[in-house]
Structure formats: C-alpha cells, structure tokens
Short mmCIF file of C-alpha atoms in Angstrom, two decimals:
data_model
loop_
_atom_site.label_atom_id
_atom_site.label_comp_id
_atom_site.label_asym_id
_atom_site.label_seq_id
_atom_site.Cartn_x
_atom_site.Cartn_y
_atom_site.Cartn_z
CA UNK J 694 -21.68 -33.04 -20.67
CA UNK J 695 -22.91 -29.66 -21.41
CA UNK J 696 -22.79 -28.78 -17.82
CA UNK J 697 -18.72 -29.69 -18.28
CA UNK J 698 -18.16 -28.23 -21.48
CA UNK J 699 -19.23 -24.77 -20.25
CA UNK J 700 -16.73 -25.17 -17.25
CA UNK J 701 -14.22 -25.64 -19.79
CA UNK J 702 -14.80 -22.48 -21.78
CA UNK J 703 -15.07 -20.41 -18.56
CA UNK J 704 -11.94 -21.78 -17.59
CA UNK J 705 -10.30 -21.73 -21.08
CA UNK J 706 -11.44 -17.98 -20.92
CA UNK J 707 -9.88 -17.39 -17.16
CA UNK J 708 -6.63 -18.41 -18.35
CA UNK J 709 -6.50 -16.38 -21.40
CA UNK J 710 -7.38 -13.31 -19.31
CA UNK J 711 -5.85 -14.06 -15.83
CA UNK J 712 -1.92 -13.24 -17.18
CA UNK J 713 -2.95 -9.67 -18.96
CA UNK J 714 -4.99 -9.07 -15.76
CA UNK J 715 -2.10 -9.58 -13.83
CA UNK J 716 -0.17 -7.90 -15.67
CA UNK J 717 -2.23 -4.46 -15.92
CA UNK J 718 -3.99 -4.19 -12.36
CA UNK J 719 -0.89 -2.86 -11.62
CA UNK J 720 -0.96 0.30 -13.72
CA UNK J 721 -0.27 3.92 -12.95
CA UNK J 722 -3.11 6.59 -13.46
CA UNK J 723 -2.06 8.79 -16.79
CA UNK J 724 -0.78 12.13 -15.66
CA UNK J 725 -3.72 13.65 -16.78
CA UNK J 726 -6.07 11.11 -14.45
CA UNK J 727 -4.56 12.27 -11.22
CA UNK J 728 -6.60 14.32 -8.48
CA UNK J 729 -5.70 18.38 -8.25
CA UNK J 730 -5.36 17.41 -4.21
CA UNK J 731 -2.58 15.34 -5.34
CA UNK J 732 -0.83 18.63 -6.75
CA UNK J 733 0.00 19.75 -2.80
CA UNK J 734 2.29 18.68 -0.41
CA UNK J 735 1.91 17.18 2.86
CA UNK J 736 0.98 19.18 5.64
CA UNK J 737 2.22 19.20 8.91
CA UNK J 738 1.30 20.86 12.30
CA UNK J 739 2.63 20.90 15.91
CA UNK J 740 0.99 17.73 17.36
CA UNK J 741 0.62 19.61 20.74
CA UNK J 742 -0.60 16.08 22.28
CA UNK J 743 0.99 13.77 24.91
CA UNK J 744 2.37 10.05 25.00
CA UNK J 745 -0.73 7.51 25.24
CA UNK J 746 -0.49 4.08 24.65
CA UNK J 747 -2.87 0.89 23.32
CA UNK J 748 -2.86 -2.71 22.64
CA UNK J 749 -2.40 -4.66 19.89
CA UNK J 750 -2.54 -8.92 19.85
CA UNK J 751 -2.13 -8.71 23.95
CA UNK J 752 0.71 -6.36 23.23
CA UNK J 753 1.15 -2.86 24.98
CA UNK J 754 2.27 -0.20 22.62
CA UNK J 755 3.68 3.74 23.28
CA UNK J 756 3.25 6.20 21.20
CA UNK J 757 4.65 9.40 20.75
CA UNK J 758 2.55 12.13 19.10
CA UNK J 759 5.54 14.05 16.51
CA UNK J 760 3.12 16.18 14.54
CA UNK J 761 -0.37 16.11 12.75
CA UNK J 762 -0.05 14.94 9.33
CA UNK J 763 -2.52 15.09 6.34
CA UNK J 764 -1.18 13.34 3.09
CA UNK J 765 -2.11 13.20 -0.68
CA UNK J 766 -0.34 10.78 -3.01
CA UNK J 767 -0.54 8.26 -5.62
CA UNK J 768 0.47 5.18 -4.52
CA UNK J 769 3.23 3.67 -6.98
CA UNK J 770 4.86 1.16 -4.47
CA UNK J 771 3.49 -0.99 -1.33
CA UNK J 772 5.98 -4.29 0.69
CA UNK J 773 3.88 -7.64 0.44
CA UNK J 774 3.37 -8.32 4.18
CA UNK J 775 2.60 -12.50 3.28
CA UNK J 776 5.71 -12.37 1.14
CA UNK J 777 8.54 -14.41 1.63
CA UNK J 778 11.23 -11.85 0.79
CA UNK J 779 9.61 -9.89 3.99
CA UNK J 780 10.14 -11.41 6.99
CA UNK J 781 9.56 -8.77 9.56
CA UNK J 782 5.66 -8.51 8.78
CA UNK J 783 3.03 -11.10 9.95
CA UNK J 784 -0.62 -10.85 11.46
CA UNK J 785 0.69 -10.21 14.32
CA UNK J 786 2.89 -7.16 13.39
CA UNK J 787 1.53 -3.71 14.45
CA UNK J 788 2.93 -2.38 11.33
CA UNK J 789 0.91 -2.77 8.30
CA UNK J 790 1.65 -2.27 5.17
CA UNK J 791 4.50 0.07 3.77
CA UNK J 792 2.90 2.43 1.46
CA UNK J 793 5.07 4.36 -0.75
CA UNK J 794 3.68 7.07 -2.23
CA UNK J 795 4.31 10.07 -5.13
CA UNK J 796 3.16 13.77 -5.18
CA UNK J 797 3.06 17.21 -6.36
CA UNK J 798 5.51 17.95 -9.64
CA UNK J 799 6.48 14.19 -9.74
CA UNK J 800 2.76 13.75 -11.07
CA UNK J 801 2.63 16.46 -12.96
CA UNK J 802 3.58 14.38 -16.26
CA UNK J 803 3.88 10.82 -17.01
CA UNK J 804 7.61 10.72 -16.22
CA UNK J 805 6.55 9.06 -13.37
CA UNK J 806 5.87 6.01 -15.91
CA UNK J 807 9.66 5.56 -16.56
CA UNK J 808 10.51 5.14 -13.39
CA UNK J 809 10.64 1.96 -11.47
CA UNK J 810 9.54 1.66 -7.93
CA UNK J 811 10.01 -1.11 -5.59
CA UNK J 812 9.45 -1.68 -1.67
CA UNK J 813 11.89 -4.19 0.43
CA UNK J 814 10.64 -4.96 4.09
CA UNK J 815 11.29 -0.98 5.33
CA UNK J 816 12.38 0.65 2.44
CA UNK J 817 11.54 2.65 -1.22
CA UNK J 818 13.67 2.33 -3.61
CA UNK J 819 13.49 3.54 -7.50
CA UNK J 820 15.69 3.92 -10.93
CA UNK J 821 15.07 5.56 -13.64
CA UNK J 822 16.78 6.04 -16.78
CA UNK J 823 18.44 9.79 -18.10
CA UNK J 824 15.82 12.11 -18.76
CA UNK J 825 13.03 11.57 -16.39
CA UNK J 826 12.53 14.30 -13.63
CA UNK J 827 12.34 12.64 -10.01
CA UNK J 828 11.82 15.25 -6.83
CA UNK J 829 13.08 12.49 -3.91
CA UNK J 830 11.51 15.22 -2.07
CA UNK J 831 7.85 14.79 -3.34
CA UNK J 832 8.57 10.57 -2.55
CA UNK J 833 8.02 9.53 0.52
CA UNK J 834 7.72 5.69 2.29
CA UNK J 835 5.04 5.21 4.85
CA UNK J 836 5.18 3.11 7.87
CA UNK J 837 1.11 2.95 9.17
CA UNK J 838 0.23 2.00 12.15
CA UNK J 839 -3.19 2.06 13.93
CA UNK J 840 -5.74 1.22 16.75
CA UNK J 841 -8.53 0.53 14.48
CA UNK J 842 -9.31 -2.85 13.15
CA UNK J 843 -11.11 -1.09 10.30
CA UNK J 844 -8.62 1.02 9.02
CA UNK J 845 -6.36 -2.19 9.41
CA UNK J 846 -8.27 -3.19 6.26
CA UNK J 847 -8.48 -0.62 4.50
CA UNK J 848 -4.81 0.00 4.43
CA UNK J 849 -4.49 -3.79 3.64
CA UNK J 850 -6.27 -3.14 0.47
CA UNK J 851 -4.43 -0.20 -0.74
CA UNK J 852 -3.01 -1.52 -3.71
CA UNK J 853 -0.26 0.40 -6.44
CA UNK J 854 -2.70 3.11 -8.53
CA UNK J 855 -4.83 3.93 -5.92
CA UNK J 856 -4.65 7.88 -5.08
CA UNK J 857 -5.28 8.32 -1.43
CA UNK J 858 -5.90 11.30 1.18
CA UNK J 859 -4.20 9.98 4.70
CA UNK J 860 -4.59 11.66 7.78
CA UNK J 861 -3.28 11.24 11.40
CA UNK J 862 0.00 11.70 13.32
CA UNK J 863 3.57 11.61 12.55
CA UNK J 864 4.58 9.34 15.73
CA UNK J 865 7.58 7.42 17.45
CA UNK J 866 6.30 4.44 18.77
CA UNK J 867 7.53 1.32 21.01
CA UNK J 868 6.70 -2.25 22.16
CA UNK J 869 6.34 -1.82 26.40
CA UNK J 870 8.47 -4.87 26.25
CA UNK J 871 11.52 -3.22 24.45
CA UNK J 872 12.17 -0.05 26.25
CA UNK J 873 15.59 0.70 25.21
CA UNK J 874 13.70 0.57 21.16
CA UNK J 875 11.48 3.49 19.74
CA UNK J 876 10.72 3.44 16.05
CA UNK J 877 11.10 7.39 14.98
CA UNK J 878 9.05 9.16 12.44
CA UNK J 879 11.15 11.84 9.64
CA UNK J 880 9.70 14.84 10.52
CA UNK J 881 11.22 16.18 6.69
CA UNK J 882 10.72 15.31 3.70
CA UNK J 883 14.27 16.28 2.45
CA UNK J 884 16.01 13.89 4.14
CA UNK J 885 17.75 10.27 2.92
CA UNK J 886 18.71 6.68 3.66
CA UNK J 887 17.84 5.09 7.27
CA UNK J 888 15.55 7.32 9.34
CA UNK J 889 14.06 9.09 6.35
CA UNK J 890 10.42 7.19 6.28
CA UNK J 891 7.53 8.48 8.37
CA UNK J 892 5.97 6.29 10.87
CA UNK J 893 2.27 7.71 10.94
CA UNK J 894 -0.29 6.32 13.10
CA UNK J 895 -3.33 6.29 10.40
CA UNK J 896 -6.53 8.33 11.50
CA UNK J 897 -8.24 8.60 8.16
CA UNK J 898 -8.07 7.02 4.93
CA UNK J 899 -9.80 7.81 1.51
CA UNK J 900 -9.11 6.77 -1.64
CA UNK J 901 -10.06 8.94 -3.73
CA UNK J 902 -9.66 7.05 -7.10
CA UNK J 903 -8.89 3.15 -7.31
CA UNK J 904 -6.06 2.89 -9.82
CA UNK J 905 -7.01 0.45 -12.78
CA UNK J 906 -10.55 -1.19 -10.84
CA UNK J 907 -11.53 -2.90 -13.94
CA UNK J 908 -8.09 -4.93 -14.35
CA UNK J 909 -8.46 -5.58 -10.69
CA UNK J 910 -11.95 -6.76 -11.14
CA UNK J 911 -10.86 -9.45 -13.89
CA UNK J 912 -7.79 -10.47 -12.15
CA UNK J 913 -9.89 -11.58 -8.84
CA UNK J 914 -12.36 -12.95 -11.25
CA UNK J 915 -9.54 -15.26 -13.05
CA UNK J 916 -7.98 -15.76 -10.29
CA UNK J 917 -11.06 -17.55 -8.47
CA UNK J 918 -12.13 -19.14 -11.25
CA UNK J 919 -9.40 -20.96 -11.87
CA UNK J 920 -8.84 -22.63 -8.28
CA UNK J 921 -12.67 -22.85 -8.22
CA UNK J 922 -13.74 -24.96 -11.56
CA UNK J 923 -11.47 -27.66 -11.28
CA UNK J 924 -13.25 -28.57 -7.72
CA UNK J 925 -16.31 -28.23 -9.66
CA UNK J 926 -15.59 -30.04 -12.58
CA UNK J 927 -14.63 -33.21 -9.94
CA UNK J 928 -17.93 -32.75 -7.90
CA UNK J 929 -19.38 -33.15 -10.86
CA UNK J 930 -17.18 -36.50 -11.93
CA UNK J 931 -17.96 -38.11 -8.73
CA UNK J 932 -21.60 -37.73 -8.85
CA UNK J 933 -21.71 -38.68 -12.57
CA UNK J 934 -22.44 -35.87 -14.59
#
C-alpha cells in the first residue's frame, strides 16, 4: 500500500506539472539572453564545388553545390515531421525538419516576443500586432538536408529556443528518379513567397544555448511518468501488492 500510495503522489505531482511544462518549454530566450554571434548575418561564399550525389533509404540523390553557407539564429519556429497536418515528411523523407530561424536586429529586443511564428509543411509564416519591428529580411525558413545519420539527429532535436550556429551549403537538390524536379535553394535573403527558403545541405551544427532546458527537462519527466505509473501501478495489482 505504501509502495501504491507513493505512485499516486508522483503521478498526482506529474499532472500538476506536465501542462505548465508544456506550456513553457516552448519559450523564447529574453533579448538580453541571446548570443553576440547571433547579432550577424549569414554568410555566404562562392561554393566553387561540382554536382555529387548520395543515397538515402536506397534512394539516389543530386546535389547541386549553390554557395557555402554559415548561419546564426534563434530558432522561433520548426514543422512537426510526425504531425498530421504535414503530410509530405516521413522517415523516409530526405528532408528533415524545417527550421525557421530569427537574427541580427530582430533579436535585438524582445519584440520578437509579440510576434507569432508558425511553420506549415514548407513554409514560415508570422503576425504581429502594430508596433513591433519585424526585418523579413533577418527571417529566414530552412530546408536541411544531409548525408549524415548523426546530424539527422541532431537536427531532429532542435527544438523552438534553441540558438544554433549551422554550417554547410546552399544546394539544389533532386531524387535520380524525378529528373524533370530540382528543389532550388534562395540564394537572398530579401526575397518572398514560393522560392524564398534555403535548401542547405547541413555540414555542422551547434547549439550554442538550449532555449528553456529546465522546462524541457520536466516536460519529458511528466510526460514519462505519466504513461509509465499506471503500468506500474497494474504490475503491482496483479502480483498483489
């Protein structure tokens, strides 16, 4: 019985914290918490490299070297890949995930706060209401791809918060088995509407400060506690404790 009681403060305790978790591993750094690298722009060089290709789940892949790319941003925006609202990403996809990503003046104060960011399958959008300063310019959407399995995961666990140093090659890229299709890379970040994303086959990736780790930390912690003490609770039933 005591065994069962403590199960049911630990889970009493879960479910308190699990919703404020939730709600706060989300957050944005305060202005004053963001990186001075995240003060620069992007830079880009002449890739001066040629066409190569790899393969990804059996799949031959071309790729089209655009220009090397180093970027610096706080991630404010990412599309859920296992989400049903996105139906163009699975395992199998050689995209990952959509990172969208905020830099220079636009985190120079917390205006960035008021304004809402969202990702749909290929896109960044945001609103804001009258007042707040937004450069579009100093905003950009991300389409990574890779050949390593590790970075793979570590762009999988990018999460909204997290301020990141990326580096690699703004690319156009194609399945072999659509050659009349090439996914093209903006080569600007001035540009708008369809085309304007960059398509950058990942290289590097650091984070260089996880947004809100301690929210994170007690959201995972809920979260598993919750699916995991009910089964616990019923071993326990069946062998009579």
């Amino acid at each position: 019985m005591k065994i069962q009681g403590g199960l049911n403060v630990i889970f009493l305790a879960a479910l308190a914290i699990a919703p404020l978790a939730w709600f706060q591993k989300g957050r944005l750094p305060a202005a004053s918490e963001i990186r001075q690298e995240l003060c620069q722009s992007p830079t880009q060089r002449e890739a001066g490299e040629t066409r190569f290709a790899f393969s990804y789940k059996g799949r031959p892949y071309n790729v089209q070297p655009l220009a090397r790319y180093d970027l610096w941003g706080l991630v404010v925006s990412h599309n859920h890949t296992t989400g049903l609202a996105d139906i163009y990403h699975n395992g199998k996809s050689l995209d990952t995930k959509d990172v969208c990503v905020i830099w220079g003046e636009n985190v120079a104060t917390d205006d960035f706060h008021r304004v809402k960011f969202w990702n749909g399958p290929w896109t960044c959008n945001w609103r804001y209401p009258d007042g707040v300063n937004l450069r579009p310019s100093e905003v950009s959407n991300n389409h990574l791809i890779t050949d390593q399995e590790s970075l793979r995961t570590d762009i999988a666990r990018l999460r909204v918060g997290d301020q990141i140093h990326l580096t690699g090659r703004l690319v156009a890229y194609q399945d072999a088995a659509q050659p009349e299709f090439w996914r093209n890379s903006s080569l600007t970040r001035y540009d708008t509407g369809n085309g304007a994303c960059e398509v950058v086959f990942v290289q590097g990736l650091t984070v260089l400060q996880r947004g809100a780790p301690s929210w994170n930390l007690l959201w995972s912690a809920s979260f598993w506690l919750l699916l995991l003490i009910p089964v616990v609770k019923l071993g326990l039933n069946l062998i009579g404790h």
